[in-house]
Every structure is written in structure tokens, then in C-alpha cells.
Tab-separated table of C-alpha atoms in Angstrom:
chain	number	residue	atom	x	y	z
A	1	LEU	CA	65.925	84.411	90.161
A	2	ASN	CA	67.276	82.201	87.387
A	3	GLN	CA	63.809	80.698	86.919
A	4	LEU	CA	62.426	84.155	86.155
A	5	LEU	CA	65.185	84.639	83.601
A	6	VAL	CA	64.459	81.330	81.882
A	7	GLU	CA	60.688	81.776	81.785
A	8	TYR	CA	60.456	85.458	80.915
A	9	GLY	CA	63.775	86.316	79.272
A	10	PRO	CA	62.363	85.929	75.724
A	11	LEU	CA	59.559	88.387	76.519
A	12	ALA	CA	62.081	90.887	77.880
A	13	GLN	CA	64.237	90.472	74.771
A	14	ALA	CA	61.239	91.380	72.598
A	15	PHE	CA	60.850	94.616	74.558
A	16	SER	CA	64.587	95.300	74.408
A	17	ALA	CA	64.668	94.835	70.626
A	18	GLU	CA	62.287	97.797	70.341
A	19	GLY	CA	64.210	99.984	72.768
A	20	PHE	CA	62.143	99.282	75.878
A	21	SER	CA	63.127	97.818	79.242
A	22	LEU	CA	61.146	95.118	81.046
A	23	TYR	CA	61.641	94.116	84.677
A	24	ALA	CA	60.048	91.442	86.833
A	25	VAL	CA	58.852	93.259	89.917
A	26	GLY	CA	57.199	92.860	93.306
A	27	GLY	CA	56.033	89.570	94.759
A	28	CYS	CA	57.580	87.250	92.182
A	29	VAL	CA	61.026	88.741	92.858
A	30	ARG	CA	60.521	88.687	96.627
A	31	ASP	CA	59.360	85.071	96.619
A	32	ALA	CA	62.152	83.957	94.290
A	33	ILE	CA	64.699	85.392	96.729
A	34	LEU	CA	62.978	83.880	99.767
A	35	ALA	CA	62.325	80.416	98.360
A	36	GLY	CA	64.770	80.137	95.481
A	37	ASN	CA	61.858	79.962	93.044
A	38	HIS	CA	58.495	81.544	92.390
A	39	ASP	CA	55.338	79.485	92.241
A	40	SER	CA	52.735	82.191	91.699
A	41	ASP	CA	50.337	81.907	88.786
A	42	ASP	CA	50.422	85.700	88.434
A	43	VAL	CA	53.603	87.577	87.586
A	44	ASP	CA	54.050	91.348	87.465
A	45	PHE	CA	56.372	93.352	85.238
A	46	THR	CA	57.150	97.030	84.887
A	47	THR	CA	58.398	98.850	81.794
A	48	ASN	CA	59.019	102.245	80.227
A	49	ALA	CA	56.765	101.215	77.316
A	50	ARG	CA	53.301	102.761	77.151
A	51	PRO	CA	50.133	100.627	77.084
A	52	ASP	CA	49.773	100.531	73.271
A	53	ASP	CA	53.317	99.196	72.900
A	54	ILE	CA	52.885	96.780	75.803
A	55	LEU	CA	49.821	95.253	74.161
A	56	ARG	CA	51.569	94.962	70.808
A	57	LEU	CA	54.665	93.340	72.307
A	58	ILE	CA	53.011	90.812	74.622
A	59	ALA	CA	50.301	89.708	72.170
A	60	PRO	CA	52.507	87.218	70.252
A	61	PHE	CA	53.442	85.533	73.557
A	62	CYS	CA	49.869	85.243	74.863
A	63	THR	CA	46.786	83.161	74.159
A	64	THR	CA	44.652	86.085	75.305
A	65	THR	CA	45.160	89.649	76.510
A	66	TRP	CA	43.058	92.134	78.464
A	67	GLU	CA	43.060	95.879	78.955
A	68	MET	CA	40.877	96.560	82.013
A	69	GLY	CA	43.774	98.331	83.727
A	70	ARG	CA	44.826	100.420	80.723
A	71	ALA	CA	43.996	103.715	82.467
A	72	PHE	CA	46.533	102.753	85.155
A	73	GLY	CA	49.103	101.672	82.558
A	74	THR	CA	48.453	97.946	82.983
A	75	ILE	CA	47.965	95.381	80.219
A	76	GLY	CA	47.421	91.722	81.107
A	77	GLY	CA	47.689	88.427	79.316
A	78	GLN	CA	47.994	84.669	79.678
A	79	LEU	CA	51.239	83.273	78.345
A	80	LYS	CA	51.304	80.461	75.819
A	81	SER	CA	54.525	79.027	77.272
A	82	ASN	CA	53.561	78.342	80.891
A	83	LYS	CA	49.860	79.358	81.038
A	84	LYS	CA	50.650	81.950	83.708
A	85	LYS	CA	48.889	85.287	83.876
A	86	ILE	CA	51.080	88.345	83.541
A	87	GLU	CA	50.468	92.025	84.081
A	88	VAL	CA	52.806	94.575	82.517
A	89	THR	CA	52.562	98.132	83.835
A	90	THR	CA	54.169	101.333	82.617
A	91	PHE	CA	56.512	103.056	85.081
A	92	ARG	CA	54.369	105.513	86.969
A	93	SER	CA	54.038	107.945	89.805
A	94	GLU	CA	50.766	108.649	91.550
A	95	GLU	CA	49.005	111.632	93.069
A	96	TYR	CA	46.243	111.154	95.627
A	97	VAL	CA	43.520	113.425	96.970
A	98	ASP	CA	42.640	113.382	100.659
A	99	HIS	CA	39.177	111.842	100.358
A	100	SER	CA	40.083	108.915	98.096
A	101	ARG	CA	42.614	106.087	97.780
A	102	LYS	CA	42.191	106.063	93.986
A	103	PRO	CA	45.233	107.760	92.471
A	104	GLU	CA	45.659	110.039	89.509
A	105	VAL	CA	48.261	108.122	87.545
A	106	VAL	CA	51.155	109.831	85.768
A	107	PHE	CA	53.264	107.643	83.474
A	108	GLY	CA	56.997	107.965	84.007
A	109	ASP	CA	60.373	106.875	82.701
A	110	SER	CA	62.178	106.086	85.969
A	111	LEU	CA	62.284	102.618	87.494
A	112	GLU	CA	63.570	104.051	90.773
A	113	VAL	CA	60.605	106.431	91.106
A	114	ASP	CA	58.237	103.569	90.285
A	115	LEU	CA	59.783	101.359	92.974
A	116	SER	CA	59.706	104.141	95.567
A	117	ARG	CA	55.890	104.348	95.416
A	118	ARG	CA	55.469	100.675	96.359
A	119	ASP	CA	54.208	99.659	99.772
A	120	PHE	CA	57.178	97.907	101.414
A	121	THR	CA	60.872	97.490	100.684
A	122	ILE	CA	60.443	93.730	100.221
A	123	ASN	CA	58.090	94.498	97.322
A	124	ALA	CA	60.164	97.391	95.956
A	125	MET	CA	62.633	95.202	94.084
A	126	ALA	CA	62.979	94.576	90.358
A	127	PHE	CA	64.933	92.020	88.340
A	128	ASP	CA	66.451	93.004	84.996
A	129	LEU	CA	65.643	90.163	82.608
A	130	VAL	CA	67.974	91.339	79.811
A	131	ASN	CA	71.109	92.207	81.779
A	132	PRO	CA	70.493	89.990	84.825
A	133	ARG	CA	70.744	92.055	87.992
A	134	LEU	CA	68.646	92.855	91.023
A	135	ILE	CA	67.611	96.478	91.491
A	136	GLN	CA	66.678	97.350	95.076
A	137	PRO	CA	67.073	101.063	95.861
A	138	ALA	CA	65.430	100.569	99.271
A	139	ASP	CA	67.623	97.575	100.229
A	140	GLY	CA	64.788	95.054	100.322
A	141	VAL	CA	67.091	92.027	100.523
A	142	SER	CA	68.509	93.233	103.836
A	143	ASP	CA	64.984	93.523	105.198
A	144	LEU	CA	64.123	90.031	103.944
A	145	ASN	CA	67.194	88.662	105.695
A	146	ALA	CA	66.432	90.599	108.879
A	147	LYS	CA	62.747	89.533	108.762
A	148	ARG	CA	61.763	93.176	108.981
A	149	LEU	CA	58.842	95.011	107.357
A	150	ARG	CA	59.777	98.545	106.333
A	151	THR	CA	58.547	101.141	103.825
A	152	PRO	CA	60.741	102.484	100.982
A	153	ILE	CA	59.839	106.100	101.829
A	154	ASP	CA	58.148	107.815	104.791
A	155	ALA	CA	55.424	105.446	106.004
A	156	ALA	CA	53.106	108.352	106.823
A	157	VAL	CA	53.208	109.492	103.192
A	158	LEU	CA	52.430	106.026	101.844
A	159	PHE	CA	49.640	105.379	104.342
A	160	ASN	CA	48.096	108.798	103.792
A	161	ASP	CA	48.018	108.099	100.050
A	162	ASP	CA	46.517	104.635	100.447
A	163	PRO	CA	45.385	103.683	103.968
A	164	LEU	CA	44.794	100.070	102.919
A	165	ARG	CA	48.570	99.678	103.065
A	166	MET	CA	48.262	99.689	106.860
A	167	LEU	CA	46.263	96.463	106.664
A	168	ARG	CA	48.705	95.089	104.121
A	169	ALA	CA	51.420	95.658	106.730
A	170	ALA	CA	49.470	93.441	109.120
A	171	ARG	CA	49.054	90.766	106.446
A	172	PHE	CA	52.678	90.675	105.307
A	173	ALA	CA	53.978	90.632	108.888
A	174	SER	CA	51.715	87.656	109.595
A	175	ARG	CA	52.508	85.848	106.360
A	176	PHE	CA	56.281	86.030	106.746
A	177	GLU	CA	56.455	86.348	110.554
A	178	PHE	CA	58.307	89.646	110.180
A	179	GLU	CA	58.887	92.359	112.749
A	180	ILE	CA	57.060	95.582	111.870
A	181	ASP	CA	59.316	98.637	111.767
A	182	GLN	CA	58.620	101.290	114.402
A	183	GLU	CA	58.051	103.943	111.740
A	184	ILE	CA	55.203	101.847	110.310
A	185	GLU	CA	53.766	101.339	113.785
A	186	ALA	CA	53.894	105.042	114.625
A	187	ALA	CA	52.415	106.124	111.295
A	188	ALA	CA	49.546	103.627	111.513
A	189	ALA	CA	48.749	104.660	115.085
A	190	SER	CA	48.711	108.362	114.206
A	191	MET	CA	46.455	108.013	111.165
A	192	ALA	CA	44.316	104.979	112.009
A	193	GLU	CA	41.128	106.963	111.391
A	194	ARG	CA	42.088	107.362	107.731
A	195	ILE	CA	41.234	103.686	107.180
A	196	THR	CA	37.592	104.845	107.112
A	197	ILE	CA	37.980	106.083	103.510
A	198	VAL	CA	38.567	102.475	102.410
A	199	SER	CA	35.469	100.535	101.370
A	200	PRO	CA	34.263	97.762	103.707
A	201	GLU	CA	34.656	95.307	100.822
A	202	ARG	CA	38.370	96.036	100.436
A	203	ILE	CA	38.899	95.830	104.195
A	204	ARG	CA	37.109	92.471	104.232
A	205	VAL	CA	39.367	91.113	101.479
A	206	GLU	CA	42.494	92.113	103.420
A	207	LEU	CA	41.167	90.606	106.652
A	208	ASP	CA	40.329	87.352	104.869
A	209	LEU	CA	43.855	87.195	103.454
A	210	LEU	CA	45.296	88.001	106.885
A	211	MET	CA	43.405	85.127	108.494
A	212	LEU	CA	44.844	82.708	105.929
A	213	THR	CA	48.453	83.548	106.815
A	214	LYS	CA	50.865	81.497	108.895
A	215	ARG	CA	50.594	83.681	112.027
A	216	PRO	CA	47.456	85.854	111.878
A	217	SER	CA	47.895	86.804	115.542
A	218	ILE	CA	50.853	89.028	114.553
A	219	GLY	CA	48.684	91.142	112.281
A	220	LEU	CA	45.662	91.114	114.559
A	221	ASP	CA	47.789	92.368	117.420
A	222	PHE	CA	49.133	95.135	115.163
A	223	ILE	CA	45.701	96.397	114.107
A	224	VAL	CA	44.513	96.398	117.723
A	225	ARG	CA	47.681	98.028	119.047
A	226	THR	CA	47.578	100.849	116.490
A	227	GLY	CA	43.857	101.517	116.883
A	228	LEU	CA	42.996	100.434	113.338
A	229	ALA	CA	40.616	97.690	114.442
A	230	ALA	CA	38.437	100.131	116.367
A	231	HIS	CA	37.324	101.664	113.057
A	232	PHE	CA	36.113	98.519	111.312
A	233	LEU	CA	36.057	95.658	113.851
A	234	PRO	CA	35.374	97.259	117.242
A	235	GLU	CA	34.822	93.894	118.948
A	236	LEU	CA	38.440	92.892	118.352
A	237	PRO	CA	40.193	95.189	120.874
A	238	GLY	CA	37.956	93.778	123.618
A	239	LEU	CA	39.274	90.290	122.935
A	240	ALA	CA	42.777	91.481	123.752
A	241	LEU	CA	41.562	92.312	127.259
A	242	GLU	CA	39.441	89.204	127.794
A	243	GLN	CA	41.317	86.454	129.616
A	244	ASP	CA	41.325	82.879	128.378
A	245	PRO	CA	39.572	80.903	131.182
A	246	ILE	CA	41.834	77.875	130.688
A	247	HIS	CA	45.184	79.512	129.929
A	248	GLN	CA	44.790	82.528	132.184
A	249	HIS	CA	48.108	84.079	131.174
A	250	LYS	CA	46.747	84.389	127.606
A	251	ASP	CA	44.187	86.753	126.140
A	252	VAL	CA	41.510	85.458	123.780
A	253	LEU	CA	42.991	87.305	120.806
A	254	THR	CA	46.327	85.501	120.949
A	255	PRO	CA	45.941	81.767	120.293
A	256	THR	CA	47.685	79.280	122.543
A	257	PRO	CA	50.115	77.090	120.571
A	258	THR	CA	49.185	73.429	120.398
A	259	PRO	CA	51.858	71.217	122.012
């Protein structure tokens, strides 16, 4: 986490000088804890500042800025110092309607509420870049250490709001070789049909990312087991029943490790 402090502390100080907080959040914090550093070219921050103030405060630090996500409270830029892309998003809560995964965004003032709406506990962590401390109301570090994928609030609520999170569960479990919590499993199995409100393009992106992970078989098994695959890749469940003709104790879906 010290690397985050060194690279982004000056930006956080600029926010602090105007009475705003700025926290590194999500994947960069998770990866810094896991690996001792973060090597992503994209870094996310969250703040109580509103988009106009975010743009004004990051502009002196950036070679360019963009506002495509302004309606969702997000302002982006490319830093002069390390050439990395950043996105700074106002604290928010979200309200969803049943037929869509696109939220109605409400800006907020609570970091804890903002973190609670995130997909998994390992992504629901923030690092204070002014008064260095890790904020993890859902105990994400314990889940990282236990190699466990868990949601910060009721999984059924999160998956009902955005069904794509069920596929993200498959991807993260495969990427980190984590065990998927039973609450996630049960929620995904009970609402698998809700994945049909997600566009085929978004499903394809998640599947592509899943296949690039360290152990894609973990996620593939999850989406078959929960019934998700039947709604967008109906051929896949059949592979779990088809026996490998050479290694007859294996099914075709689960690859045989190379000696």
C-alpha cells in the first residue's frame, strides 16, 4: 500500500486542502495487499467531491481528462507523473429497476455506503491516502487470506440489482483460485434466469475475461452448477456430462492437468 501512498498522495492532498477526502479503492487496493504492489495501468478513487470539483482538482495533475462517466459521478484522466489512467468517482448509492442493470445513481457522502454497494468484499476496501489507513467494513482482508469470495451484503440483493455480478463471481474465483461462498452459490442458483437481462455483448466480455484467468475451470464449473450457463451457453452443461475418452474419470469440461 505504500506505493499507492507515494504515487497518489499528492493528488489526495490537493483534495484534502479543499475539504474533500480521496481514497484509492477496489482492485488497486486488493492487488496491493495480495502482491505487495499494484501494477495496473488504471487506478480507481472515490471521494465526497462532486464531478465539477473532481475535474477542477485533477486537471493540474493530468495531461488530459474526460467526462464520459459524469452522469455516474466519474471523471477520468491520465496522470502526468506516471502516465496511468485514473477514474475518480463521487460516493454514491444506486437504485435499480427490475428490467434493467443500469442504475439510477444518487450521490452520497458516506464511504461505508459506497463500499457496501460493491460486488465482493475483496473489492470493497479503500485506502486513505492522507491519513494512511485501510478501510474495510466487510473484512475483505480476511477473505483474501482465506481465499474466499464473499459479498459485502446479501448476495441476492447485489445479484438482483446487477446480474452480471454472478459472472464476475466466476471470473474472480478463477483468477485468484478462491472458494465461492455458499451464499453466492445459492443466490446465483435461485436467480440464474435474471442473467437474461444482460446484453450478449457484456456476457461475452465476461466470458472472454474468465477464459484468460489462471483456472477457468473453477468459474466454468460454477456457471454450470448454478444453471447460469443454460441461459447463454447451453452447450456447456452437456460437456460436464460427456466423458473424456482418454481420461475416463474426467469430464470434458474440466481439463486434465499436464504432468
